[in-house]
């Protein structure tokens, strides 16, 4: 019994199959190219997108990204006011320098102008000031743009050298706004307004 030879494809059949194989190859190449573009775009987007800021205060153990509880704002206001409210001749320049990172650029510029004359007087007269906080509270929230108005109350003691100059009750009016978090200011908050006034005697008794 003879072996029948396997029929060889005709030229047009061979050419059609070749073109099909080439088309399948191009589809695979284009698919891989498109997938690579999507992957690279995803990597770039993940690298460039701002990371969510989690605001966590000492009194609240949990926080959601982008949401700022009142306690966090109050903690931040207390930190800044306490920093600026406790100075003496050997620490005044460092206090003014550190506080700048927690202030908006506009407020930081205004404070720098005032600090030039204040620092000379503090160092030459050996002045000192200590602030002891008694109360902090958010009094108003602004939505657009987000901001918080706070009141920080406490007792301020002043002295020159070793001589006590006096003690008084004071109140700080503070406005805090959102700002991009940085290595210098990881809180994502900044003080936009800071004013202090001495409380009258009636307010002190209250």
PDB file of C-alpha atoms in Angstrom:
ATOM      1  CA  UNK A   1       0.000   0.000   0.000  1.00  0.00           C
ATOM      2  CA  UNK A   2       1.602   3.240  -1.134  1.00  0.00           C
ATOM      3  CA  UNK A   3       1.897   6.391   1.000  1.00  0.00           C
ATOM      4  CA  UNK A   4       0.007   9.283  -0.423  1.00  0.00           C
ATOM      5  CA  UNK A   5       1.967  12.545  -0.299  1.00  0.00           C
ATOM      6  CA  UNK A   6       0.503  15.302   1.902  1.00  0.00           C
ATOM      7  CA  UNK A   7      -1.097  17.944  -0.290  1.00  0.00           C
ATOM      8  CA  UNK A   8       0.934  21.124  -0.317  1.00  0.00           C
ATOM      9  CA  UNK A   9      -0.934  24.432   0.067  1.00  0.00           C
ATOM     10  CA  UNK A  10      -1.443  26.396  -3.010  1.00  0.00           C
ATOM     11  CA  UNK A  11       0.273  29.769  -3.409  1.00  0.00           C
ATOM     12  CA  UNK A  12      -2.860  31.846  -2.645  1.00  0.00           C
ATOM     13  CA  UNK A  13      -3.698  29.725   0.392  1.00  0.00           C
ATOM     14  CA  UNK A  14      -0.150  30.180   1.669  1.00  0.00           C
ATOM     15  CA  UNK A  15      -0.254  33.929   1.004  1.00  0.00           C
ATOM     16  CA  UNK A  16      -3.601  34.316   2.825  1.00  0.00           C
ATOM     17  CA  UNK A  17      -2.351  32.407   5.857  1.00  0.00           C
ATOM     18  CA  UNK A  18       0.817  34.540   5.890  1.00  0.00           C
ATOM     19  CA  UNK A  19      -1.228  37.759   5.885  1.00  0.00           C
ATOM     20  CA  UNK A  20      -3.441  36.431   8.698  1.00  0.00           C
ATOM     21  CA  UNK A  21      -0.365  35.619  10.774  1.00  0.00           C
ATOM     22  CA  UNK A  22       1.035  39.082  10.098  1.00  0.00           C
ATOM     23  CA  UNK A  23      -2.276  40.711  11.114  1.00  0.00           C
ATOM     24  CA  UNK A  24      -2.347  38.708  14.349  1.00  0.00           C
ATOM     25  CA  UNK A  25       1.233  39.756  15.061  1.00  0.00           C
ATOM     26  CA  UNK A  26       0.405  43.445  14.526  1.00  0.00           C
ATOM     27  CA  UNK A  27      -2.608  43.149  16.831  1.00  0.00           C
ATOM     28  CA  UNK A  28      -0.380  41.687  19.534  1.00  0.00           C
ATOM     29  CA  UNK A  29       2.252  44.417  19.039  1.00  0.00           C
ATOM     30  CA  UNK A  30      -0.347  47.181  19.149  1.00  0.00           C
ATOM     31  CA  UNK A  31      -1.949  45.626  22.226  1.00  0.00           C
ATOM     32  CA  UNK A  32       1.379  45.462  24.024  1.00  0.00           C
ATOM     33  CA  UNK A  33       2.135  49.054  23.022  1.00  0.00           C
ATOM     34  CA  UNK A  34      -1.209  50.322  24.273  1.00  0.00           C
ATOM     35  CA  UNK A  35      -0.807  48.395  27.507  1.00  0.00           C
ATOM     36  CA  UNK A  36       2.649  49.889  28.025  1.00  0.00           C
ATOM     37  CA  UNK A  37       1.321  53.421  27.479  1.00  0.00           C
ATOM     38  CA  UNK A  38      -1.480  52.855  29.994  1.00  0.00           C
ATOM     39  CA  UNK A  39       0.951  51.392  32.539  1.00  0.00           C
ATOM     40  CA  UNK A  40       3.421  54.272  32.153  1.00  0.00           C
ATOM     41  CA  UNK A  41       0.588  56.814  32.424  1.00  0.00           C
ATOM     42  CA  UNK A  42      -0.659  55.126  35.602  1.00  0.00           C
ATOM     43  CA  UNK A  43       2.821  55.180  37.147  1.00  0.00           C
ATOM     44  CA  UNK A  44       3.269  58.880  36.286  1.00  0.00           C
ATOM     45  CA  UNK A  45      -0.194  59.729  37.669  1.00  0.00           C
ATOM     46  CA  UNK A  46       0.513  57.896  40.925  1.00  0.00           C
ATOM     47  CA  UNK A  47       3.850  59.670  41.264  1.00  0.00           C
ATOM     48  CA  UNK A  48       2.485  63.168  40.598  1.00  0.00           C
ATOM     49  CA  UNK A  49      -0.876  63.082  42.373  1.00  0.00           C
ATOM     50  CA  UNK A  50      -0.902  64.775  45.781  1.00  0.00           C
ATOM     51  CA  UNK A  51      -1.038  62.355  48.671  1.00  0.00           C
ATOM     52  CA  UNK A  52      -4.034  62.622  50.994  1.00  0.00           C
ATOM     53  CA  UNK A  53      -3.335  64.337  54.301  1.00  0.00           C
ATOM     54  CA  UNK A  54      -4.577  62.590  57.417  1.00  0.00           C
ATOM     55  CA  UNK A  55      -5.328  64.997  60.242  1.00  0.00           C
ATOM     56  CA  UNK A  56      -4.979  63.283  63.606  1.00  0.00           C
ATOM     57  CA  UNK A  57      -5.157  65.095  66.931  1.00  0.00           C
ATOM     58  CA  UNK A  58      -4.131  63.915  70.345  1.00  0.00           C
ATOM     59  CA  UNK A  59      -7.742  63.752  71.524  1.00  0.00           C
ATOM     60  CA  UNK A  60      -9.079  61.796  68.523  1.00  0.00           C
ATOM     61  CA  UNK A  61      -7.460  58.540  67.528  1.00  0.00           C
ATOM     62  CA  UNK A  62      -8.853  58.357  63.989  1.00  0.00           C
ATOM     63  CA  UNK A  63      -9.235  60.753  61.080  1.00  0.00           C
ATOM     64  CA  UNK A  64     -10.276  60.577  57.424  1.00  0.00           C
ATOM     65  CA  UNK A  65      -8.105  61.873  54.570  1.00  0.00           C
ATOM     66  CA  UNK A  66      -8.860  65.496  53.735  1.00  0.00           C
ATOM     67  CA  UNK A  67     -11.299  65.975  56.627  1.00  0.00           C
ATOM     68  CA  UNK A  68     -10.174  68.308  59.401  1.00  0.00           C
ATOM     69  CA  UNK A  69     -11.887  67.859  62.795  1.00  0.00           C
ATOM     70  CA  UNK A  70     -12.275  70.937  64.992  1.00  0.00           C
ATOM     71  CA  UNK A  71      -9.978  69.368  67.578  1.00  0.00           C
ATOM     72  CA  UNK A  72      -7.144  69.250  65.028  1.00  0.00           C
ATOM     73  CA  UNK A  73      -7.607  72.934  64.189  1.00  0.00           C
ATOM     74  CA  UNK A  74      -7.708  73.798  67.891  1.00  0.00           C
ATOM     75  CA  UNK A  75      -4.523  71.792  68.537  1.00  0.00           C
ATOM     76  CA  UNK A  76      -2.772  73.583  65.678  1.00  0.00           C
ATOM     77  CA  UNK A  77      -3.878  77.035  66.896  1.00  0.00           C
ATOM     78  CA  UNK A  78      -2.670  76.183  70.411  1.00  0.00           C
ATOM     79  CA  UNK A  79       0.737  75.130  69.108  1.00  0.00           C
ATOM     80  CA  UNK A  80       1.279  78.333  67.126  1.00  0.00           C
ATOM     81  CA  UNK A  81       0.000  80.683  69.839  1.00  0.00           C
ATOM     82  CA  UNK A  82       2.038  78.892  72.509  1.00  0.00           C
ATOM     83  CA  UNK A  83       5.137  79.113  70.317  1.00  0.00           C
ATOM     84  CA  UNK A  84       4.744  82.852  69.714  1.00  0.00           C
ATOM     85  CA  UNK A  85       3.547  83.575  73.235  1.00  0.00           C
ATOM     86  CA  UNK A  86       6.613  82.166  74.986  1.00  0.00           C
ATOM     87  CA  UNK A  87       9.758  84.114  74.152  1.00  0.00           C
ATOM     88  CA  UNK A  88      12.775  85.485  75.968  1.00  0.00           C
ATOM     89  CA  UNK A  89      15.959  87.211  74.956  1.00  0.00           C
ATOM     90  CA  UNK A  90      17.875  84.029  74.141  1.00  0.00           C
ATOM     91  CA  UNK A  91      15.098  82.316  72.150  1.00  0.00           C
ATOM     92  CA  UNK A  92      13.232  85.162  70.418  1.00  0.00           C
ATOM     93  CA  UNK A  93      15.009  84.928  67.066  1.00  0.00           C
ATOM     94  CA  UNK A  94      14.563  81.165  66.905  1.00  0.00           C
ATOM     95  CA  UNK A  95      10.864  81.490  67.840  1.00  0.00           C
ATOM     96  CA  UNK A  96      10.222  84.006  65.062  1.00  0.00           C
ATOM     97  CA  UNK A  97      12.127  81.822  62.607  1.00  0.00           C
ATOM     98  CA  UNK A  98      10.230  78.626  63.516  1.00  0.00           C
ATOM     99  CA  UNK A  99       6.831  80.306  63.502  1.00  0.00           C
ATOM    100  CA  UNK A 100       7.188  81.357  59.866  1.00  0.00           C
ATOM    101  CA  UNK A 101       6.590  77.821  58.627  1.00  0.00           C
ATOM    102  CA  UNK A 102       3.118  77.789  60.213  1.00  0.00           C
ATOM    103  CA  UNK A 103       1.993  81.156  58.824  1.00  0.00           C
ATOM    104  CA  UNK A 104       0.740  82.186  55.403  1.00  0.00           C
ATOM    105  CA  UNK A 105       3.335  84.090  53.338  1.00  0.00           C
ATOM    106  CA  UNK A 106       1.435  87.362  53.791  1.00  0.00           C
ATOM    107  CA  UNK A 107       1.260  87.069  57.584  1.00  0.00           C
ATOM    108  CA  UNK A 108       4.851  85.864  57.774  1.00  0.00           C
ATOM    109  CA  UNK A 109       6.001  88.968  55.868  1.00  0.00           C
ATOM    110  CA  UNK A 110       4.075  91.300  58.173  1.00  0.00           C
ATOM    111  CA  UNK A 111       5.440  89.544  61.250  1.00  0.00           C
ATOM    112  CA  UNK A 112       9.005  89.773  59.912  1.00  0.00           C
ATOM    113  CA  UNK A 113       8.691  93.554  59.597  1.00  0.00           C
ATOM    114  CA  UNK A 114       7.424  93.840  63.174  1.00  0.00           C
ATOM    115  CA  UNK A 115      10.064  91.402  64.452  1.00  0.00           C
ATOM    116  CA  UNK A 116      12.932  93.664  63.414  1.00  0.00           C
ATOM    117  CA  UNK A 117      12.091  96.250  66.060  1.00  0.00           C
ATOM    118  CA  UNK A 118      10.762  93.714  68.597  1.00  0.00           C
ATOM    119  CA  UNK A 119      13.925  91.594  68.582  1.00  0.00           C
ATOM    120  CA  UNK A 120      16.201  94.549  69.254  1.00  0.00           C
ATOM    121  CA  UNK A 121      14.101  95.571  72.277  1.00  0.00           C
ATOM    122  CA  UNK A 122      13.771  91.997  73.590  1.00  0.00           C
ATOM    123  CA  UNK A 123      17.518  91.349  73.431  1.00  0.00           C
ATOM    124  CA  UNK A 124      18.732  94.745  74.656  1.00  0.00           C
ATOM    125  CA  UNK A 125      16.286  94.925  77.586  1.00  0.00           C
ATOM    126  CA  UNK A 126      16.315  91.170  78.278  1.00  0.00           C
ATOM    127  CA  UNK A 127      12.545  91.009  77.965  1.00  0.00           C
ATOM    128  CA  UNK A 128      10.604  87.798  78.351  1.00  0.00           C
ATOM    129  CA  UNK A 129       7.004  86.667  77.987  1.00  0.00           C
ATOM    130  CA  UNK A 130       5.211  83.477  79.031  1.00  0.00           C
ATOM    131  CA  UNK A 131       1.745  82.504  77.890  1.00  0.00           C
ATOM    132  CA  UNK A 132      -0.364  79.909  79.722  1.00  0.00           C
ATOM    133  CA  UNK A 133      -3.429  78.845  77.731  1.00  0.00           C
ATOM    134  CA  UNK A 134      -6.746  78.406  79.488  1.00  0.00           C
ATOM    135  CA  UNK A 135      -9.181  78.021  76.582  1.00  0.00           C
ATOM    136  CA  UNK A 136      -9.297  77.404  72.834  1.00  0.00           C
ATOM    137  CA  UNK A 137     -12.360  77.045  70.641  1.00  0.00           C
ATOM    138  CA  UNK A 138     -13.526  77.304  67.043  1.00  0.00           C
ATOM    139  CA  UNK A 139     -16.045  80.153  66.864  1.00  0.00           C
ATOM    140  CA  UNK A 140     -16.817  80.136  63.125  1.00  0.00           C
ATOM    141  CA  UNK A 141     -16.229  77.944  60.070  1.00  0.00           C
ATOM    142  CA  UNK A 142     -15.930  79.329  56.548  1.00  0.00           C
ATOM    143  CA  UNK A 143     -16.632  77.046  53.610  1.00  0.00           C
ATOM    144  CA  UNK A 144     -15.316  78.760  50.466  1.00  0.00           C
ATOM    145  CA  UNK A 145     -12.395  78.737  50.814  1.00  0.00           C
ATOM    146  CA  UNK A 146     -12.241  76.538  53.926  1.00  0.00           C
ATOM    147  CA  UNK A 147     -11.137  78.470  57.021  1.00  0.00           C
ATOM    148  CA  UNK A 148     -11.649  78.463  60.766  1.00  0.00           C
ATOM    149  CA  UNK A 149     -11.867  81.408  63.166  1.00  0.00           C
ATOM    150  CA  UNK A 150     -10.731  80.590  66.691  1.00  0.00           C
ATOM    151  CA  UNK A 151     -10.297  82.258  70.050  1.00  0.00           C
ATOM    152  CA  UNK A 152      -7.362  81.298  72.261  1.00  0.00           C
ATOM    153  CA  UNK A 153      -7.453  82.677  75.807  1.00  0.00           C
ATOM    154  CA  UNK A 154      -4.863  82.579  78.530  1.00  0.00           C
ATOM    155  CA  UNK A 155      -2.632  84.441  80.958  1.00  0.00           C
ATOM    156  CA  UNK A 156       0.441  86.337  79.816  1.00  0.00           C
ATOM    157  CA  UNK A 157       3.302  87.126  82.185  1.00  0.00           C
ATOM    158  CA  UNK A 158       6.049  89.595  81.238  1.00  0.00           C
ATOM    159  CA  UNK A 159       9.393  90.373  82.805  1.00  0.00           C
ATOM    160  CA  UNK A 160      12.612  92.288  82.155  1.00  0.00           C
ATOM    161  CA  UNK A 161      15.719  90.519  83.324  1.00  0.00           C
ATOM    162  CA  UNK A 162      14.674  89.177  86.738  1.00  0.00           C
ATOM    163  CA  UNK A 163      12.058  91.830  87.369  1.00  0.00           C
ATOM    164  CA  UNK A 164       8.401  90.887  86.992  1.00  0.00           C
ATOM    165  CA  UNK A 165       6.573  93.474  84.896  1.00  0.00           C
ATOM    166  CA  UNK A 166       3.074  92.139  85.328  1.00  0.00           C
ATOM    167  CA  UNK A 167       0.468  89.558  84.442  1.00  0.00           C
ATOM    168  CA  UNK A 168      -2.677  89.967  82.354  1.00  0.00           C
ATOM    169  CA  UNK A 169      -5.406  87.949  80.688  1.00  0.00           C
ATOM    170  CA  UNK A 170      -5.236  88.049  76.893  1.00  0.00           C
ATOM    171  CA  UNK A 171      -7.208  86.707  73.970  1.00  0.00           C
ATOM    172  CA  UNK A 172      -5.807  85.714  70.574  1.00  0.00           C
ATOM    173  CA  UNK A 173      -8.048  85.873  67.505  1.00  0.00           C
ATOM    174  CA  UNK A 174      -6.750  83.304  65.001  1.00  0.00           C
ATOM    175  CA  UNK A 175      -7.836  82.419  61.479  1.00  0.00           C
ATOM    176  CA  UNK A 176      -6.555  79.142  60.049  1.00  0.00           C
ATOM    177  CA  UNK A 177      -6.681  78.095  56.382  1.00  0.00           C
ATOM    178  CA  UNK A 178      -5.737  74.981  54.438  1.00  0.00           C
ATOM    179  CA  UNK A 179      -2.332  74.809  52.768  1.00  0.00           C
ATOM    180  CA  UNK A 180      -0.376  72.048  51.008  1.00  0.00           C
ATOM    181  CA  UNK A 181       1.488  69.894  53.505  1.00  0.00           C
ATOM    182  CA  UNK A 182       5.292  70.129  53.363  1.00  0.00           C
ATOM    183  CA  UNK A 183       8.239  68.699  55.266  1.00  0.00           C
ATOM    184  CA  UNK A 184       8.460  71.959  57.246  1.00  0.00           C
ATOM    185  CA  UNK A 185       4.719  72.131  57.850  1.00  0.00           C
ATOM    186  CA  UNK A 186       3.218  68.623  57.746  1.00  0.00           C
ATOM    187  CA  UNK A 187      -0.074  69.796  59.269  1.00  0.00           C
ATOM    188  CA  UNK A 188      -1.524  71.111  55.987  1.00  0.00           C
ATOM    189  CA  UNK A 189      -2.789  74.161  57.905  1.00  0.00           C
ATOM    190  CA  UNK A 190      -1.534  77.747  58.208  1.00  0.00           C
ATOM    191  CA  UNK A 191      -2.384  80.817  60.281  1.00  0.00           C
ATOM    192  CA  UNK A 192      -3.719  83.613  58.087  1.00  0.00           C
ATOM    193  CA  UNK A 193      -4.706  86.092  60.821  1.00  0.00           C
ATOM    194  CA  UNK A 194      -3.319  86.534  64.341  1.00  0.00           C
ATOM    195  CA  UNK A 195      -4.404  89.334  66.662  1.00  0.00           C
ATOM    196  CA  UNK A 196      -4.041  89.678  70.433  1.00  0.00           C
ATOM    197  CA  UNK A 197      -5.862  91.937  72.864  1.00  0.00           C
ATOM    198  CA  UNK A 198      -5.835  92.406  76.601  1.00  0.00           C
ATOM    199  CA  UNK A 199      -9.102  91.389  78.231  1.00  0.00           C
ATOM    200  CA  UNK A 200     -10.857  93.989  80.397  1.00  0.00           C
ATOM    201  CA  UNK A 201     -11.240  93.268  84.093  1.00  0.00           C
ATOM    202  CA  UNK A 202     -14.882  92.178  83.742  1.00  0.00           C
ATOM    203  CA  UNK A 203     -13.969  89.650  81.054  1.00  0.00           C
ATOM    204  CA  UNK A 204     -11.172  88.323  83.277  1.00  0.00           C
ATOM    205  CA  UNK A 205     -13.597  87.550  86.102  1.00  0.00           C
ATOM    206  CA  UNK A 206     -15.849  85.685  83.627  1.00  0.00           C
TER     207      UNK A 206
END
